[in-house]
């Protein structure tokens, strides 16, 4: 079976590295970006099977990235899992309005649980 | 009576965190007083002097006084709004700044314990496991503190939906089973069949169960027994959890649901615990339209109960 490609857009280097390593070990192909601008370019170029997206990011925030990707034919159907520590009801609502598939709070999820959510989203898609 | 409450200035000053002369109540009283004095003065002046300059001058003094008092009121209100803003800013800073490094610590330790454990000695693994347990505890503490601030600001939001208490109880008991075994505690779960669903936030109810069940475990010495019951009574679903643990001294009963409260006898036995769990639990139950109460006798045990309305 072909490896599924995951794009991680996360500016916190340690978090990004830990998640990438874990996902690679789980058999995914991982591409990563450290800011919103690079991230949305990577999404258009790499056409990943799924995107993990933080909200607070340099250059473009997660909401802007989502708005952009949802408008384009090639990226509009890619599942997007928001992975953030923001958790106000307004943030969550805003995320789903802009087309998030799943919303996860970083500190509440282990890498193992995040991987499970990724697999679930990929299956649904 | 509302006006008595309104002129209880000391209470108002304490609540708002300002000096008595800065409370809106005091300032309004001052405005009233000024108005009365002015009316009297105008009356006296107009009776004794027939000159318009005097009248104009006294009216100007009044206008200035009212302006000064009015400005102070606006200042106080601004100060309070500002304080609230600082509080909510604190919440977002704390939640983001504390949780990001905590997430990093937890993910790195998880990586070490799962994908990278090859080559690590037993002793090293043990140390990493300790870090893992402690950082999980710290995350929980940060989350609890944030919940408390939200409750105090009346900003804790429940995502209400149809909630199955039976299912949540069974899952929680299964999850905590290793803990029961480790402490040699017998757990009897007695959930009546077909208990109707309630309207609440399942994640939060899970937290309530975790709190109540782990409290019972924590405060029950070896050879303990815990009994959990769930049944329907009229329009309510009733839950109870009974243990034969250390109990709560009677003189401290009224403080059980206060934040940061920990009973004296428990502090003696246990070092772990923050005294936030029951405060949060009570708020979740009440926000779901329910009630929570308990009976406890020191050295005999405790029963915690809650009632929640069934979903119509």
GROMACS .gro file of C-alpha atoms in nm:
model
  437
    1UNK     CA    1   0.000   0.000   0.000
    2UNK     CA    2   0.119   0.347  -0.082
    3UNK     CA    3   0.226   0.564   0.209
    4UNK     CA    4  -0.024   0.833   0.305
    5UNK     CA    5   0.120   1.182   0.302
    6UNK     CA    6   0.061   1.412   0.601
    7UNK     CA    7   0.145   1.783   0.605
    8UNK     CA    8   0.215   1.930   0.949
    9UNK     CA    9   0.191   2.309   0.977
   10UNK     CA   10   0.324   2.392   1.325
   11UNK     CA   11   0.565   2.665   1.432
   12UNK     CA   12   0.674   2.515   1.764
   13UNK     CA   13   0.981   2.315   1.659
   14UNK     CA   14   0.975   2.056   1.940
   15UNK     CA   15   0.607   1.977   1.891
   16UNK     CA   16   0.650   1.957   1.517
   17UNK     CA   17   0.953   1.727   1.546
   18UNK     CA   18   0.793   1.492   1.800
   19UNK     CA   19   0.476   1.457   1.593
   20UNK     CA   20   0.671   1.408   1.266
   21UNK     CA   21   0.885   1.137   1.419
   22UNK     CA   22   0.591   0.954   1.564
   23UNK     CA   23   0.396   0.965   1.240
   24UNK     CA   24   0.696   0.853   1.033
   25UNK     CA   25   0.733   0.556   1.267
   26UNK     CA   26   0.366   0.482   1.214
   27UNK     CA   27   0.431   0.454   0.841
   28UNK     CA   28   0.323   0.795   0.712
   29UNK     CA   29   0.515   1.017   0.477
   30UNK     CA   30   0.553   1.346   0.662
   31UNK     CA   31   0.605   1.694   0.517
   32UNK     CA   32   0.626   1.992   0.749
   33UNK     CA   33   0.605   2.369   0.745
   34UNK     CA   34   0.685   2.619   1.019
   35UNK     CA   35   0.456   2.904   0.916
   36UNK     CA   36   0.121   2.962   0.749
   37UNK     CA   37   0.255   3.093   0.422
   38UNK     CA   38   0.499   2.807   0.360
   39UNK     CA   39   0.231   2.572   0.486
   40UNK     CA   40  -0.035   2.671   0.238
   41UNK     CA   41   0.218   2.665  -0.050
   42UNK     CA   42   0.325   2.317   0.061
   43UNK     CA   43  -0.039   2.205   0.064
   44UNK     CA   44  -0.088   2.317  -0.299
   45UNK     CA   45   0.240   2.164  -0.415
   46UNK     CA   46   0.243   1.837  -0.220
   47UNK     CA   47  -0.133   1.764  -0.224
   48UNK     CA   48  -0.116   1.572   0.107
   49UNK     CA   49  -0.381   1.319   0.211
   50UNK     CA   50  -0.434   1.510   0.535
   51UNK     CA   51  -0.320   1.834   0.699
   52UNK     CA   52  -0.243   1.895   1.067
   53UNK     CA   53  -0.277   2.266   1.129
   54UNK     CA   54  -0.200   2.492   1.423
   55UNK     CA   55  -0.397   2.819   1.463
   56UNK     CA   56  -0.142   3.065   1.599
   57UNK     CA   57   0.123   3.073   1.325
   58UNK     CA   58   0.360   3.334   1.185
   59UNK     CA   59   0.275   3.512   0.857
   60UNK     CA   60  -0.068   3.354   0.808
   61UNK     CA   61  -0.273   3.206   1.089
   62UNK     CA   62  -0.451   2.872   1.070
   63UNK     CA   63  -0.786   3.032   0.983
   64UNK     CA   64  -0.637   3.216   0.685
   65UNK     CA   65  -0.465   2.900   0.565
   66UNK     CA   66  -0.792   2.710   0.584
   67UNK     CA   67  -0.986   2.980   0.400
   68UNK     CA   68  -0.730   2.975   0.123
   69UNK     CA   69  -0.716   2.597   0.087
   70UNK     CA   70  -1.093   2.555   0.093
   71UNK     CA   71  -1.128   2.787  -0.207
   72UNK     CA   72  -0.894   2.590  -0.433
   73UNK     CA   73  -1.015   2.290  -0.630
   74UNK     CA   74  -0.700   2.082  -0.563
   75UNK     CA   75  -0.698   2.134  -0.185
   76UNK     CA   76  -1.062   2.187  -0.092
   77UNK     CA   77  -1.134   1.825  -0.002
   78UNK     CA   78  -0.822   1.748   0.200
   79UNK     CA   79  -0.918   1.670   0.561
   80UNK     CA   80  -0.777   1.928   0.802
   81UNK     CA   81  -0.720   1.844   1.168
   82UNK     CA   82  -0.672   2.155   1.379
   83UNK     CA   83  -0.422   2.091   1.656
   84UNK     CA   84  -0.402   2.386   1.893
   85UNK     CA   85  -0.412   2.493   2.254
   86UNK     CA   86  -0.684   2.749   2.190
   87UNK     CA   87  -1.011   2.618   2.319
   88UNK     CA   88  -1.266   2.894   2.348
   89UNK     CA   89  -1.605   2.809   2.196
   90UNK     CA   90  -1.556   3.101   1.955
   91UNK     CA   91  -1.229   2.955   1.824
   92UNK     CA   92  -1.382   2.612   1.779
   93UNK     CA   93  -1.685   2.752   1.598
   94UNK     CA   94  -1.467   2.968   1.374
   95UNK     CA   95  -1.259   2.662   1.285
   96UNK     CA   96  -1.555   2.450   1.180
   97UNK     CA   97  -1.709   2.738   0.986
   98UNK     CA   98  -1.390   2.756   0.783
   99UNK     CA   99  -1.395   2.388   0.705
  100UNK     CA  100  -1.200   2.205   0.975
  101UNK     CA  101  -1.256   1.828   0.982
  102UNK     CA  102  -1.156   1.776   1.347
  103UNK     CA  103  -1.049   2.004   1.630
  104UNK     CA  104  -0.801   1.873   1.887
  105UNK     CA  105  -0.652   2.043   2.194
  106UNK     CA  106  -0.279   1.968   2.204
  107UNK     CA  107  -0.239   1.923   2.576
  108UNK     CA  108  -0.535   1.682   2.593
  109UNK     CA  109  -0.404   1.441   2.331
  110UNK     CA  110  -0.122   1.193   2.329
  111UNK     CA  111   0.062   1.127   2.004
  112UNK     CA  112  -0.104   0.788   1.996
  113UNK     CA  113  -0.453   0.944   2.015
  114UNK     CA  114  -0.369   1.198   1.747
  115UNK     CA  115  -0.252   0.916   1.520
  116UNK     CA  116  -0.579   0.735   1.580
  117UNK     CA  117  -0.774   1.049   1.486
  118UNK     CA  118  -0.566   1.084   1.169
  119UNK     CA  119  -0.640   0.726   1.070
  120UNK     CA  120  -1.012   0.776   1.137
  121UNK     CA  121  -1.023   1.092   0.925
  122UNK     CA  122  -0.838   0.920   0.641
  123UNK     CA  123  -1.079   0.628   0.646
  124UNK     CA  124  -1.382   0.857   0.641
  125UNK     CA  125  -1.239   1.041   0.348
  126UNK     CA  126  -3.439   4.461   4.997
  127UNK     CA  127  -3.236   4.585   4.705
  128UNK     CA  128  -3.155   4.931   4.834
  129UNK     CA  129  -3.005   4.794   5.152
  130UNK     CA  130  -2.781   4.574   4.939
  131UNK     CA  131  -2.695   4.872   4.726
  132UNK     CA  132  -2.585   5.083   5.016
  133UNK     CA  133  -2.384   4.805   5.179
  134UNK     CA  134  -2.074   4.990   5.068
  135UNK     CA  135  -1.815   4.783   5.246
  136UNK     CA  136  -1.937   4.467   5.074
  137UNK     CA  137  -1.949   4.644   4.740
  138UNK     CA  138  -1.597   4.777   4.791
  139UNK     CA  139  -1.467   4.429   4.878
  140UNK     CA  140  -1.636   4.269   4.581
  141UNK     CA  141  -1.508   4.525   4.335
  142UNK     CA  142  -1.166   4.550   4.494
  143UNK     CA  143  -1.180   4.931   4.536
  144UNK     CA  144  -1.182   5.170   4.833
  145UNK     CA  145  -1.517   5.256   4.991
  146UNK     CA  146  -1.517   5.613   4.858
  147UNK     CA  147  -1.467   5.474   4.508
  148UNK     CA  148  -1.768   5.243   4.505
  149UNK     CA  149  -2.048   5.342   4.265
  150UNK     CA  150  -2.293   5.325   4.557
  151UNK     CA  151  -2.099   5.584   4.758
  152UNK     CA  152  -2.057   5.811   4.457
  153UNK     CA  153  -2.427   5.799   4.374
  154UNK     CA  154  -2.507   5.884   4.734
  155UNK     CA  155  -2.272   6.181   4.700
  156UNK     CA  156  -2.450   6.298   4.386
  157UNK     CA  157  -2.781   6.274   4.570
  158UNK     CA  158  -2.638   6.466   4.862
  159UNK     CA  159  -2.500   6.736   4.636
  160UNK     CA  160  -2.837   6.769   4.465
  161UNK     CA  161  -3.015   6.812   4.799
  162UNK     CA  162  -2.761   7.067   4.927
  163UNK     CA  163  -2.786   7.256   4.601
  164UNK     CA  164  -3.161   7.274   4.608
  165UNK     CA  165  -3.153   7.405   4.963
  166UNK     CA  166  -2.878   7.652   4.881
  167UNK     CA  167  -3.054   7.778   4.569
  168UNK     CA  168  -3.370   7.822   4.769
  169UNK     CA  169  -3.191   8.015   5.044
  170UNK     CA  170  -2.988   8.222   4.803
  171UNK     CA  171  -3.284   8.316   4.589
  172UNK     CA  172  -3.471   8.417   4.901
  173UNK     CA  173  -3.196   8.637   5.042
  174UNK     CA  174  -3.032   8.775   4.732
  175UNK     CA  175  -3.202   8.904   4.431
  176UNK     CA  176  -2.895   8.901   4.208
  177UNK     CA  177  -2.869   8.662   3.912
  178UNK     CA  178  -2.483   8.645   3.937
  179UNK     CA  179  -2.505   8.464   4.269
  180UNK     CA  180  -2.748   8.215   4.128
  181UNK     CA  181  -2.533   8.151   3.821
  182UNK     CA  182  -2.223   8.110   4.037
  183UNK     CA  183  -2.389   7.858   4.268
  184UNK     CA  184  -2.532   7.662   3.977
  185UNK     CA  185  -2.183   7.647   3.822
  186UNK     CA  186  -2.034   7.511   4.143
  187UNK     CA  187  -2.300   7.239   4.139
  188UNK     CA  188  -2.233   7.155   3.775
  189UNK     CA  189  -1.861   7.121   3.847
  190UNK     CA  190  -1.920   6.903   4.153
  191UNK     CA  191  -2.150   6.669   3.962
  192UNK     CA  192  -1.899   6.652   3.678
  193UNK     CA  193  -1.619   6.556   3.919
  194UNK     CA  194  -1.826   6.287   4.086
  195UNK     CA  195  -1.950   6.158   3.751
  196UNK     CA  196  -1.593   6.133   3.622
  197UNK     CA  197  -1.490   5.933   3.928
  198UNK     CA  198  -1.777   5.690   3.864
  199UNK     CA  199  -1.667   5.645   3.504
  200UNK     CA  200  -1.307   5.589   3.622
  201UNK     CA  201  -1.412   5.318   3.866
  202UNK     CA  202  -1.623   5.141   3.605
  203UNK     CA  203  -1.335   5.162   3.358
  204UNK     CA  204  -1.098   5.022   3.618
  205UNK     CA  205  -1.325   4.725   3.679
  206UNK     CA  206  -1.366   4.654   3.308
  207UNK     CA  207  -0.991   4.673   3.272
  208UNK     CA  208  -0.944   4.427   3.557
  209UNK     CA  209  -1.176   4.180   3.385
  210UNK     CA  210  -0.983   4.224   3.065
  211UNK     CA  211  -0.656   4.151   3.244
  212UNK     CA  212  -0.814   3.841   3.396
  213UNK     CA  213  -0.927   3.701   3.062
  214UNK     CA  214  -0.591   3.788   2.909
  215UNK     CA  215  -0.432   3.592   3.189
  216UNK     CA  216  -0.645   3.292   3.099
  217UNK     CA  217  -0.539   3.292   2.738
  218UNK     CA  218  -0.173   3.355   2.817
  219UNK     CA  219  -0.169   3.085   3.083
  220UNK     CA  220  -0.351   2.836   2.867
  221UNK     CA  221  -0.126   2.888   2.571
  222UNK     CA  222   0.209   2.955   2.733
  223UNK     CA  223   0.187   2.680   2.994
  224UNK     CA  224   0.027   2.417   2.782
  225UNK     CA  225   0.257   2.438   2.482
  226UNK     CA  226   0.574   2.342   2.670
  227UNK     CA  227   0.372   2.085   2.866
  228UNK     CA  228   0.248   1.927   2.544
  229UNK     CA  229   0.606   1.917   2.417
  230UNK     CA  230   0.728   1.742   2.733
  231UNK     CA  231   0.449   1.488   2.715
  232UNK     CA  232   0.495   1.413   2.347
  233UNK     CA  233   0.873   1.377   2.381
  234UNK     CA  234   0.838   1.137   2.674
  235UNK     CA  235   0.573   0.943   2.484
  236UNK     CA  236   0.812   0.915   2.189
  237UNK     CA  237   1.085   0.783   2.418
  238UNK     CA  238   0.852   0.532   2.576
  239UNK     CA  239   0.702   0.406   2.251
  240UNK     CA  240   0.906   0.446   1.933
  241UNK     CA  241   1.247   0.502   2.086
  242UNK     CA  242   1.252   0.270   2.386
  243UNK     CA  243   1.502   0.032   2.227
  244UNK     CA  244   1.837   0.050   2.405
  245UNK     CA  245   1.708   0.224   2.716
  246UNK     CA  246   1.782   0.056   3.047
  247UNK     CA  247   1.509  -0.046   3.289
  248UNK     CA  248   1.614   0.233   3.524
  249UNK     CA  249   1.602   0.493   3.244
  250UNK     CA  250   1.257   0.377   3.136
  251UNK     CA  251   1.139   0.405   3.494
  252UNK     CA  252   1.262   0.765   3.513
  253UNK     CA  253   1.094   0.856   3.187
  254UNK     CA  254   0.772   0.696   3.304
  255UNK     CA  255   0.786   0.917   3.614
  256UNK     CA  256   0.827   1.226   3.398
  257UNK     CA  257   0.532   1.111   3.194
  258UNK     CA  258   0.305   1.063   3.498
  259UNK     CA  259   0.412   1.395   3.653
  260UNK     CA  260   0.367   1.599   3.336
  261UNK     CA  261   0.022   1.446   3.290
  262UNK     CA  262  -0.060   1.553   3.644
  263UNK     CA  263   0.068   1.902   3.579
  264UNK     CA  264  -0.140   1.932   3.263
  265UNK     CA  265  -0.440   1.836   3.465
  266UNK     CA  266  -0.361   2.095   3.728
  267UNK     CA  267  -0.328   2.368   3.463
  268UNK     CA  268  -0.658   2.259   3.309
  269UNK     CA  269  -0.828   2.258   3.650
  270UNK     CA  270  -0.697   2.604   3.735
  271UNK     CA  271  -0.821   2.737   3.403
  272UNK     CA  272  -1.161   2.578   3.467
  273UNK     CA  273  -1.178   2.746   3.808
  274UNK     CA  274  -1.106   3.087   3.656
  275UNK     CA  275  -1.373   3.023   3.394
  276UNK     CA  276  -1.626   2.918   3.659
  277UNK     CA  277  -1.549   3.231   3.862
  278UNK     CA  278  -1.604   3.445   3.556
  279UNK     CA  279  -1.916   3.249   3.462
  280UNK     CA  280  -1.751   3.155   3.136
  281UNK     CA  281  -1.740   2.778   3.166
  282UNK     CA  282  -1.935   2.657   2.865
  283UNK     CA  283  -2.087   2.311   2.850
  284UNK     CA  284  -2.137   2.155   2.506
  285UNK     CA  285  -2.473   2.006   2.595
  286UNK     CA  286  -2.595   1.700   2.416
  287UNK     CA  287  -2.768   1.374   2.497
  288UNK     CA  288  -2.548   1.204   2.757
  289UNK     CA  289  -2.550   0.838   2.859
  290UNK     CA  290  -2.447   0.816   3.226
  291UNK     CA  291  -2.446   0.435   3.234
  292UNK     CA  292  -2.198   0.417   2.950
  293UNK     CA  293  -1.971   0.681   3.101
  294UNK     CA  294  -1.970   0.508   3.441
  295UNK     CA  295  -1.884   0.169   3.289
  296UNK     CA  296  -1.604   0.316   3.080
  297UNK     CA  297  -1.459   0.506   3.377
  298UNK     CA  298  -1.472   0.202   3.603
  299UNK     CA  299  -1.291  -0.005   3.339
  300UNK     CA  300  -1.032   0.265   3.296
  301UNK     CA  301  -0.968   0.291   3.670
  302UNK     CA  302  -0.970  -0.086   3.733
  303UNK     CA  303  -0.589  -0.114   3.760
  304UNK     CA  304  -0.605   0.146   4.036
  305UNK     CA  305  -0.871  -0.053   4.227
  306UNK     CA  306  -0.660  -0.365   4.200
  307UNK     CA  307  -0.345  -0.189   4.305
  308UNK     CA  308  -0.515  -0.061   4.619
  309UNK     CA  309  -0.706  -0.380   4.678
  310UNK     CA  310  -1.047  -0.213   4.659
  311UNK     CA  311  -1.366  -0.396   4.571
  312UNK     CA  312  -1.593  -0.204   4.337
  313UNK     CA  313  -1.961  -0.286   4.292
  314UNK     CA  314  -2.142  -0.112   4.010
  315UNK     CA  315  -2.517  -0.124   4.020
  316UNK     CA  316  -2.667   0.056   3.722
  317UNK     CA  317  -3.034  -0.009   3.661
  318UNK     CA  318  -3.122  -0.102   3.305
  319UNK     CA  319  -3.263   0.162   3.072
  320UNK     CA  320  -3.170   0.463   3.281
  321UNK     CA  321  -3.274   0.757   3.059
  322UNK     CA  322  -3.021   0.993   2.911
  323UNK     CA  323  -2.958   1.340   3.048
  324UNK     CA  324  -2.869   1.668   2.881
  325UNK     CA  325  -2.511   1.769   2.957
  326UNK     CA  326  -2.158   1.774   2.820
  327UNK     CA  327  -2.034   1.411   2.803
  328UNK     CA  328  -1.668   1.516   2.834
  329UNK     CA  329  -1.747   1.716   3.147
  330UNK     CA  330  -1.959   1.438   3.296
  331UNK     CA  331  -1.667   1.203   3.235
  332UNK     CA  332  -1.459   1.447   3.438
  333UNK     CA  333  -1.719   1.445   3.717
  334UNK     CA  334  -1.711   1.064   3.728
  335UNK     CA  335  -1.334   1.059   3.724
  336UNK     CA  336  -1.331   1.301   4.014
  337UNK     CA  337  -1.589   1.127   4.230
  338UNK     CA  338  -1.457   0.775   4.167
  339UNK     CA  339  -1.091   0.862   4.211
  340UNK     CA  340  -1.173   1.059   4.526
  341UNK     CA  341  -1.335   0.748   4.670
  342UNK     CA  342  -1.030   0.543   4.578
  343UNK     CA  343  -0.784   0.800   4.707
  344UNK     CA  344  -0.949   0.831   5.045
  345UNK     CA  345  -1.019   0.464   5.100
  346UNK     CA  346  -0.756   0.265   5.282
  347UNK     CA  347  -0.677  -0.096   5.193
  348UNK     CA  348  -0.957  -0.355   5.198
  349UNK     CA  349  -1.191  -0.085   5.086
  350UNK     CA  350  -1.526  -0.119   4.919
  351UNK     CA  351  -1.688   0.123   4.678
  352UNK     CA  352  -2.049   0.101   4.568
  353UNK     CA  353  -2.179   0.291   4.268
  354UNK     CA  354  -2.551   0.319   4.198
  355UNK     CA  355  -2.748   0.476   3.917
  356UNK     CA  356  -3.125   0.474   3.889
  357UNK     CA  357  -3.424   0.676   3.780
  358UNK     CA  358  -3.661   0.845   4.020
  359UNK     CA  359  -3.951   1.035   3.862
  360UNK     CA  360  -3.798   1.294   3.631
  361UNK     CA  361  -3.450   1.259   3.774
  362UNK     CA  362  -3.152   1.033   3.732
  363UNK     CA  363  -2.984   0.970   4.067
  364UNK     CA  364  -2.622   0.874   4.109
  365UNK     CA  365  -2.447   0.775   4.427
  366UNK     CA  366  -2.101   0.654   4.518
  367UNK     CA  367  -2.039   0.512   4.863
  368UNK     CA  368  -1.703   0.427   5.015
  369UNK     CA  369  -1.578   0.306   5.352
  370UNK     CA  370  -1.288   0.547   5.351
  371UNK     CA  371  -1.151   0.806   5.591
  372UNK     CA  372  -1.458   1.032   5.570
  373UNK     CA  373  -1.476   1.406   5.627
  374UNK     CA  374  -1.473   1.557   5.981
  375UNK     CA  375  -1.815   1.702   6.057
  376UNK     CA  376  -1.694   2.053   6.134
  377UNK     CA  377  -1.555   2.072   5.783
  378UNK     CA  378  -1.867   1.954   5.597
  379UNK     CA  379  -1.977   2.297   5.494
  380UNK     CA  380  -1.647   2.369   5.324
  381UNK     CA  381  -1.629   2.058   5.105
  382UNK     CA  382  -1.729   2.230   4.780
  383UNK     CA  383  -1.510   2.536   4.832
  384UNK     CA  384  -1.218   2.573   4.598
  385UNK     CA  385  -0.880   2.466   4.735
  386UNK     CA  386  -1.049   2.296   5.030
  387UNK     CA  387  -0.883   1.979   5.160
  388UNK     CA  388  -0.995   1.823   5.484
  389UNK     CA  389  -0.747   1.798   5.772
  390UNK     CA  390  -0.751   1.420   5.803
  391UNK     CA  391  -0.693   1.378   5.430
  392UNK     CA  392  -0.398   1.614   5.426
  393UNK     CA  393  -0.243   1.391   5.692
  394UNK     CA  394  -0.271   1.076   5.476
  395UNK     CA  395  -0.226   1.214   5.129
  396UNK     CA  396   0.004   1.459   4.966
  397UNK     CA  397  -0.162   1.454   4.626
  398UNK     CA  398  -0.468   1.664   4.546
  399UNK     CA  399  -0.544   2.029   4.487
  400UNK     CA  400  -0.891   2.077   4.628
  401UNK     CA  401  -1.026   2.186   4.292
  402UNK     CA  402  -1.204   1.869   4.180
  403UNK     CA  403  -1.524   1.901   4.383
  404UNK     CA  404  -1.551   2.274   4.315
  405UNK     CA  405  -1.545   2.204   3.941
  406UNK     CA  406  -1.770   1.898   3.978
  407UNK     CA  407  -2.035   2.099   4.160
  408UNK     CA  408  -2.033   2.367   3.896
  409UNK     CA  409  -2.072   2.113   3.613
  410UNK     CA  410  -2.363   1.937   3.786
  411UNK     CA  411  -2.537   2.266   3.862
  412UNK     CA  412  -2.486   2.398   3.512
  413UNK     CA  413  -2.650   2.080   3.387
  414UNK     CA  414  -2.956   2.164   3.597
  415UNK     CA  415  -2.875   1.922   3.879
  416UNK     CA  416  -2.778   1.911   4.243
  417UNK     CA  417  -2.494   1.748   4.432
  418UNK     CA  418  -2.475   1.659   4.802
  419UNK     CA  419  -2.303   1.418   5.038
  420UNK     CA  420  -2.316   1.238   5.372
  421UNK     CA  421  -1.997   1.157   5.556
  422UNK     CA  422  -1.881   1.027   5.891
  423UNK     CA  423  -1.516   1.044   5.981
  424UNK     CA  424  -1.347   0.700   5.980
  425UNK     CA  425  -1.665   0.533   5.845
  426UNK     CA  426  -1.698   0.661   5.492
  427UNK     CA  427  -1.862   0.900   5.253
  428UNK     CA  428  -2.152   0.894   5.008
  429UNK     CA  429  -2.160   1.146   4.726
  430UNK     CA  430  -2.488   1.183   4.538
  431UNK     CA  431  -2.608   1.388   4.247
  432UNK     CA  432  -2.941   1.422   4.071
  433UNK     CA  433  -2.980   1.536   3.712
  434UNK     CA  434  -3.304   1.593   3.522
  435UNK     CA  435  -3.372   1.340   3.246
  436UNK     CA  436  -3.367   1.460   2.890
  437UNK     CA  437  -3.718   1.541   2.768
   0.00000   0.00000   0.00000
